[in-house]
GROMACS .gro file of C-alpha atoms in nm:
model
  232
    1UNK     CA    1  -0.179   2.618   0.373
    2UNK     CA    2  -0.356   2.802   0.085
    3UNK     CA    3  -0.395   2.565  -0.211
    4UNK     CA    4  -0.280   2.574  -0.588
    5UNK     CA    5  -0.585   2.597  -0.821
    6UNK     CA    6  -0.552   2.479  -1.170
    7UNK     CA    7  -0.867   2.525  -1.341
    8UNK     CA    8  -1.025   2.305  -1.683
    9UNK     CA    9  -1.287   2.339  -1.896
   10UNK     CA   10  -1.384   2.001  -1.873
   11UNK     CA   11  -1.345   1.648  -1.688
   12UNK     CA   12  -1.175   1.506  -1.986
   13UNK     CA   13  -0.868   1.753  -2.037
   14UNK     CA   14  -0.836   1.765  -1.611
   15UNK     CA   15  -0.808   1.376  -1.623
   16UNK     CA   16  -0.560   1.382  -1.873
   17UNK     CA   17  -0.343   1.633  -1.721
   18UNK     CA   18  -0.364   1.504  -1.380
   19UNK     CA   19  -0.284   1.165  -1.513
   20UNK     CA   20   0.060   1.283  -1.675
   21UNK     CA   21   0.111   1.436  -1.322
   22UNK     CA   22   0.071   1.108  -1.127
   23UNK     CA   23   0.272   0.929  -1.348
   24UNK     CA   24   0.560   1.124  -1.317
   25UNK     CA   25   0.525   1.097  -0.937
   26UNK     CA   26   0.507   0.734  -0.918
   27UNK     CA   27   0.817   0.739  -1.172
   28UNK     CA   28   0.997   0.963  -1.006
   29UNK     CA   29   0.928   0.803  -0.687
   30UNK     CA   30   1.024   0.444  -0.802
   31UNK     CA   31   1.369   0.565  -0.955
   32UNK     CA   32   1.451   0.738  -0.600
   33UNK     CA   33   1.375   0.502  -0.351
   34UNK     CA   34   1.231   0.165  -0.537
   35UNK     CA   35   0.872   0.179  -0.504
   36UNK     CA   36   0.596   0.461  -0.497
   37UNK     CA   37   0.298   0.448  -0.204
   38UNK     CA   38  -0.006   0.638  -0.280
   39UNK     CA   39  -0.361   0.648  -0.129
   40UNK     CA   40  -0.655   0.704  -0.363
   41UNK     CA   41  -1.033   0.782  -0.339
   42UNK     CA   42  -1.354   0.547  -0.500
   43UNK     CA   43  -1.650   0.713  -0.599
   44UNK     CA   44  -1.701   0.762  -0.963
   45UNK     CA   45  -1.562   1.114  -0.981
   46UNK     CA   46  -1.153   0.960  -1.058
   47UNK     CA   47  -1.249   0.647  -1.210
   48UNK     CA   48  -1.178   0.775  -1.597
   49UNK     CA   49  -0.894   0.919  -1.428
   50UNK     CA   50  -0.751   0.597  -1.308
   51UNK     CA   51  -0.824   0.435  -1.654
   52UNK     CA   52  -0.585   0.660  -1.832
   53UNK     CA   53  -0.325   0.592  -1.579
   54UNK     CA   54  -0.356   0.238  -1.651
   55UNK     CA   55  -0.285   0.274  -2.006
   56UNK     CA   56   0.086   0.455  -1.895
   57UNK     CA   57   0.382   0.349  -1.879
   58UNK     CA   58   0.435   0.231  -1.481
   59UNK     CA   59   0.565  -0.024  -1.328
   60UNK     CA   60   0.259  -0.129  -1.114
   61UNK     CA   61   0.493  -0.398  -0.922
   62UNK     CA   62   0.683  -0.164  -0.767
   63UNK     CA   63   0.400   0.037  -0.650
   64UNK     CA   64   0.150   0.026  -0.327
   65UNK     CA   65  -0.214   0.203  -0.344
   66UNK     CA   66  -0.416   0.195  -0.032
   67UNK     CA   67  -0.778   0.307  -0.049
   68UNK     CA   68  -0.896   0.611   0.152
   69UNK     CA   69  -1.250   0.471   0.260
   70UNK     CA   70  -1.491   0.246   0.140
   71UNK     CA   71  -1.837   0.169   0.162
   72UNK     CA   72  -1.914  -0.143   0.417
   73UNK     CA   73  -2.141  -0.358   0.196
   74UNK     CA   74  -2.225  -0.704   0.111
   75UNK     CA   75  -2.262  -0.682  -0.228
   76UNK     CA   76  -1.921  -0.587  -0.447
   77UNK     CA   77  -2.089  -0.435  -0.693
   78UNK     CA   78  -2.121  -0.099  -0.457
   79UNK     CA   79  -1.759  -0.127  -0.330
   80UNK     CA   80  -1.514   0.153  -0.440
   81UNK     CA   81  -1.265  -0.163  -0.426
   82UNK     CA   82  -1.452  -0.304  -0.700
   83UNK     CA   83  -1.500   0.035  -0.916
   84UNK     CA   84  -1.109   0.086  -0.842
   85UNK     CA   85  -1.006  -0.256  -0.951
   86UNK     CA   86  -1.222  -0.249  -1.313
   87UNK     CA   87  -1.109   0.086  -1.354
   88UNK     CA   88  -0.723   0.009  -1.405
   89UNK     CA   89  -0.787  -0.348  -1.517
   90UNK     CA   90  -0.430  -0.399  -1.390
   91UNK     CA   91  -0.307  -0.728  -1.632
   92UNK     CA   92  -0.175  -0.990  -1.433
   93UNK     CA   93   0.220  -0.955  -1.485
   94UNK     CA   94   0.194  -0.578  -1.427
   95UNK     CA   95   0.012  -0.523  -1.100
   96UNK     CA   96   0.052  -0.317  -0.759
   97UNK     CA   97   0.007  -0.407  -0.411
   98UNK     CA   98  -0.356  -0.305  -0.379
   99UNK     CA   99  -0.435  -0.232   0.016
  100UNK     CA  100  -0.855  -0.241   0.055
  101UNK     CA  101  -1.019  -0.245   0.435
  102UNK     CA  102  -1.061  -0.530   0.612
  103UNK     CA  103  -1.428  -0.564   0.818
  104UNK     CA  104  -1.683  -0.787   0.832
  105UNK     CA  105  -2.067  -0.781   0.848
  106UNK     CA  106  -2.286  -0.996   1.054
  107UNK     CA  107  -2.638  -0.985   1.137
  108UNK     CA  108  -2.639  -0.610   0.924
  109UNK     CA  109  -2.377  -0.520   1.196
  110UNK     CA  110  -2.012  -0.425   1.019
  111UNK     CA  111  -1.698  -0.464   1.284
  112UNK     CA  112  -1.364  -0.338   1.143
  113UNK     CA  113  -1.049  -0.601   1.109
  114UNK     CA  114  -0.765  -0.380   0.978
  115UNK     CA  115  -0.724  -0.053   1.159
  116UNK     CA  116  -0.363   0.077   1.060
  117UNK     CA  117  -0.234   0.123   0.718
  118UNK     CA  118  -0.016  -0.141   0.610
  119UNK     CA  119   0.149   0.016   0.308
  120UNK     CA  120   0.488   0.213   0.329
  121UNK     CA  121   0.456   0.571   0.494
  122UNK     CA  122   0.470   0.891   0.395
  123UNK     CA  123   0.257   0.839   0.080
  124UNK     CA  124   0.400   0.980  -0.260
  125UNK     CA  125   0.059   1.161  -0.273
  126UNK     CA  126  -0.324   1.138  -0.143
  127UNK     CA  127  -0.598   1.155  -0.375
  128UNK     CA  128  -0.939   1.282  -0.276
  129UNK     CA  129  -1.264   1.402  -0.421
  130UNK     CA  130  -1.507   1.608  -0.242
  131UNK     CA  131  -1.841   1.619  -0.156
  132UNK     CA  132  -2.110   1.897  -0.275
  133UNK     CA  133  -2.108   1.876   0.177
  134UNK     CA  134  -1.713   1.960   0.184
  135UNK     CA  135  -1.673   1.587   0.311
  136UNK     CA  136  -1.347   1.401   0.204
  137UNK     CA  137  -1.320   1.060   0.262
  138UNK     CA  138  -1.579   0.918   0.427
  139UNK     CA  139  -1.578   1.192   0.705
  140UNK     CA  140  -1.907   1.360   0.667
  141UNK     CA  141  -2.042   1.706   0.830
  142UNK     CA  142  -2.163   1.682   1.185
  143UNK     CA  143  -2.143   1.343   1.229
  144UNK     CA  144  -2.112   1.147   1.575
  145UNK     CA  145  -1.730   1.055   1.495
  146UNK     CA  146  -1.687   1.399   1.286
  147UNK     CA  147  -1.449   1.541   1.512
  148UNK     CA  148  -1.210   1.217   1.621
  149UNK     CA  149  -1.191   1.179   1.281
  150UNK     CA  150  -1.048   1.545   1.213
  151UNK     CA  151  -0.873   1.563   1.512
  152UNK     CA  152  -0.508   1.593   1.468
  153UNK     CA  153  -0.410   1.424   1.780
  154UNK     CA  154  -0.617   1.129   1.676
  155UNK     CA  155  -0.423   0.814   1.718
  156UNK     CA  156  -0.627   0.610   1.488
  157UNK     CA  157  -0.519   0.556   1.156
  158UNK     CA  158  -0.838   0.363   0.994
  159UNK     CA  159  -1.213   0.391   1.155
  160UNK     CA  160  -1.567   0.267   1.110
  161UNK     CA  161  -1.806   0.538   1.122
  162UNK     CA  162  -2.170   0.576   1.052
  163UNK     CA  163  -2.309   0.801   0.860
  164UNK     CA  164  -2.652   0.963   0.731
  165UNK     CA  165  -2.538   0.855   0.345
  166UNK     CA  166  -2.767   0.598   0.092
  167UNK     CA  167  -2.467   0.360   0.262
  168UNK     CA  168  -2.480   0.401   0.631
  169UNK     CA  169  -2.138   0.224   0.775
  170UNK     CA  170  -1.800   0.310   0.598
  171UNK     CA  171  -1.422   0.255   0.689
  172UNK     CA  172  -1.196   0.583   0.643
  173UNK     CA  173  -0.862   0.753   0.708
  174UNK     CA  174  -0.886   0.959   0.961
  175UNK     CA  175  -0.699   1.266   0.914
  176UNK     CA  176  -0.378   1.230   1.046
  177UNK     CA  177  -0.366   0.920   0.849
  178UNK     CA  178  -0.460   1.098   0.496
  179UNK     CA  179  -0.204   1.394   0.573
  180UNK     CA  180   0.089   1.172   0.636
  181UNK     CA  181   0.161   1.231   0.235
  182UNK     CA  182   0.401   1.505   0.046
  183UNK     CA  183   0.109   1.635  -0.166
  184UNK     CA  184  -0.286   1.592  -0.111
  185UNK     CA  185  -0.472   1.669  -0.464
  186UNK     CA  186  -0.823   1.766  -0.457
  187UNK     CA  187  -1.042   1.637  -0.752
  188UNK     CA  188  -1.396   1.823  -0.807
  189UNK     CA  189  -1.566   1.842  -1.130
  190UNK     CA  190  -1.921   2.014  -1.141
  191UNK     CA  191  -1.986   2.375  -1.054
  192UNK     CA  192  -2.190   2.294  -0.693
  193UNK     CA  193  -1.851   2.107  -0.572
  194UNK     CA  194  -1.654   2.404  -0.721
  195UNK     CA  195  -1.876   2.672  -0.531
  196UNK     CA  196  -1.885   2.454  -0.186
  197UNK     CA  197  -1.489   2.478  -0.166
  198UNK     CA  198  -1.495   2.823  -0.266
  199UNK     CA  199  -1.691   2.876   0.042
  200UNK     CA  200  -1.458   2.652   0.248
  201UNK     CA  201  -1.123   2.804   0.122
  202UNK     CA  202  -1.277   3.164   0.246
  203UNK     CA  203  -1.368   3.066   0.611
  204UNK     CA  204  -1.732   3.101   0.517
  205UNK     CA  205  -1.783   2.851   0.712
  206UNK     CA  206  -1.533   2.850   1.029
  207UNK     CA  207  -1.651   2.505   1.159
  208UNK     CA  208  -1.419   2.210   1.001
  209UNK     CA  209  -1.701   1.971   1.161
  210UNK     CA  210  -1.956   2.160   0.926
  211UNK     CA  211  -1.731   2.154   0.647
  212UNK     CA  212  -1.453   1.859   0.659
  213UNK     CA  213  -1.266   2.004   0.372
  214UNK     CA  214  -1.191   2.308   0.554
  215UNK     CA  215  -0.971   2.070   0.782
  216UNK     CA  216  -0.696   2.044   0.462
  217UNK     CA  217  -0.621   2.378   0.477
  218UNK     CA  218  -0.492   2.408   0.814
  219UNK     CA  219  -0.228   2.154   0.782
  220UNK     CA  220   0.142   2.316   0.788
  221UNK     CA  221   0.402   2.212   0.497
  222UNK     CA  222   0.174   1.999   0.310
  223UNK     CA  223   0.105   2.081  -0.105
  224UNK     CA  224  -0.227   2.101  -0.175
  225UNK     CA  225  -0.330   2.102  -0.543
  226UNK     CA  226  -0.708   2.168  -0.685
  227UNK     CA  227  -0.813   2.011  -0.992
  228UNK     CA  228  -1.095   2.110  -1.061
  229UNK     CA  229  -1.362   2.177  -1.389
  230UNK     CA  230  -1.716   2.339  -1.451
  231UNK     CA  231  -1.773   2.043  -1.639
  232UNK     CA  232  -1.773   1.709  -1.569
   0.00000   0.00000   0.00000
């Protein structure tokens, strides 16, 4: 499905219209069926974003947010948990169900503990940024687990992959697990990002494997909106 482009001059006026757009959904969602489940991304690309949600008025109780993939480390200071959780600063009578991934590392060697998603299903929405690579998530280009994890008759929901990044194990939806939503939004800021899904929305590059993104768009009756800004 083609996606809906909304275009900003700059990271600051895309955060705060996205934000008023999440907040209604999570509203919107806990007035219809009493609760809201969404799945959102690390990396410091959304992290302003998520600290103007914070400051709106939600009722995080009522509300579930998984975490699309995160780095396996031993140190929290690198974990998009940790970057997540100082980001809303959620105070202690007003917080969500907060979902991370469960592994464990031993002897430099990670092994994965939680491998299906144990929030409610279909998420409200699905929140990614993209790599100047077209990766989403953490499924990278031309990877040995590349293609299991874009494969829509994968029956894995969570996976630990390697990958040729600064951090070289990560846990990540696989795709069928970040398409079970109602609406995936797309978060780039910086003209290289911009530019890579340009090429990836025009089937410059036909491969999904080479370009992960690509795999988004040929999903049927899913919304797909672009944020996106020149700026950062």
């Amino acid at each position: 499905m083609q996606p809906a482009i909304k275009q900003f001059t700059n990271g600051k006026k895309l955060d705060s219209e996205l934000c008023k757009l999440l907040r209604d959904i999570i509203n919107s969602s806990i007035v219809d069926k009493g609760y809201s489940s969404i799945a959102i991304s690390g990396g410091q690309t959304p992290l302003n974003l998520y600290k103007l949600l914070s400051k709106e008025k939600i009722d995080w109780t009522k509300v579930f947010i998984s975490i699309v993939d995160e780095r396996c480390v031993t140190d929290e200071e690198n974990s998009n948990m940790r970057n997540i959780k100082e980001s809303f600063n959620f105070s202690e009578d007003n917080h969500p169900q907060l979902f991370g991934h469960l592994y464990k590392i031993k002897k430099d060697k990670a092994t994965l503990i939680g491998k299906r998603i144990r929030a409610p299903l279909p998420f409200d929405f699905v929140l990614l940024g993209m790599g100047e690579d077209g990766h989403i998530a953490s499924i990278f280009p031309n990877q040995e687990d590349t293609s299991l994890l874009l494969s829509s008759d994968c029956d894995h929901e969570i996976l630990l992959v390697k990958t040729n990044d600064l951090f070289k194990r990560r846990v990540t939806f696989t795709l069928p697990a970040i398409t079970n939503t109602k609406l995936i939004i797309l978060i780039l800021k910086g003209r290289s990002k911009i530019e890579a899904l340009q090429r990836a929305i025009n089937y410059d590059i036909e491969d999904i494997n080479m370009m992960p993104v690509r795999a988004l768009f040929l999903q049927d009756n899913i919304l797909i909106r672009i944020f996106q800004s020149n700026e950062k």
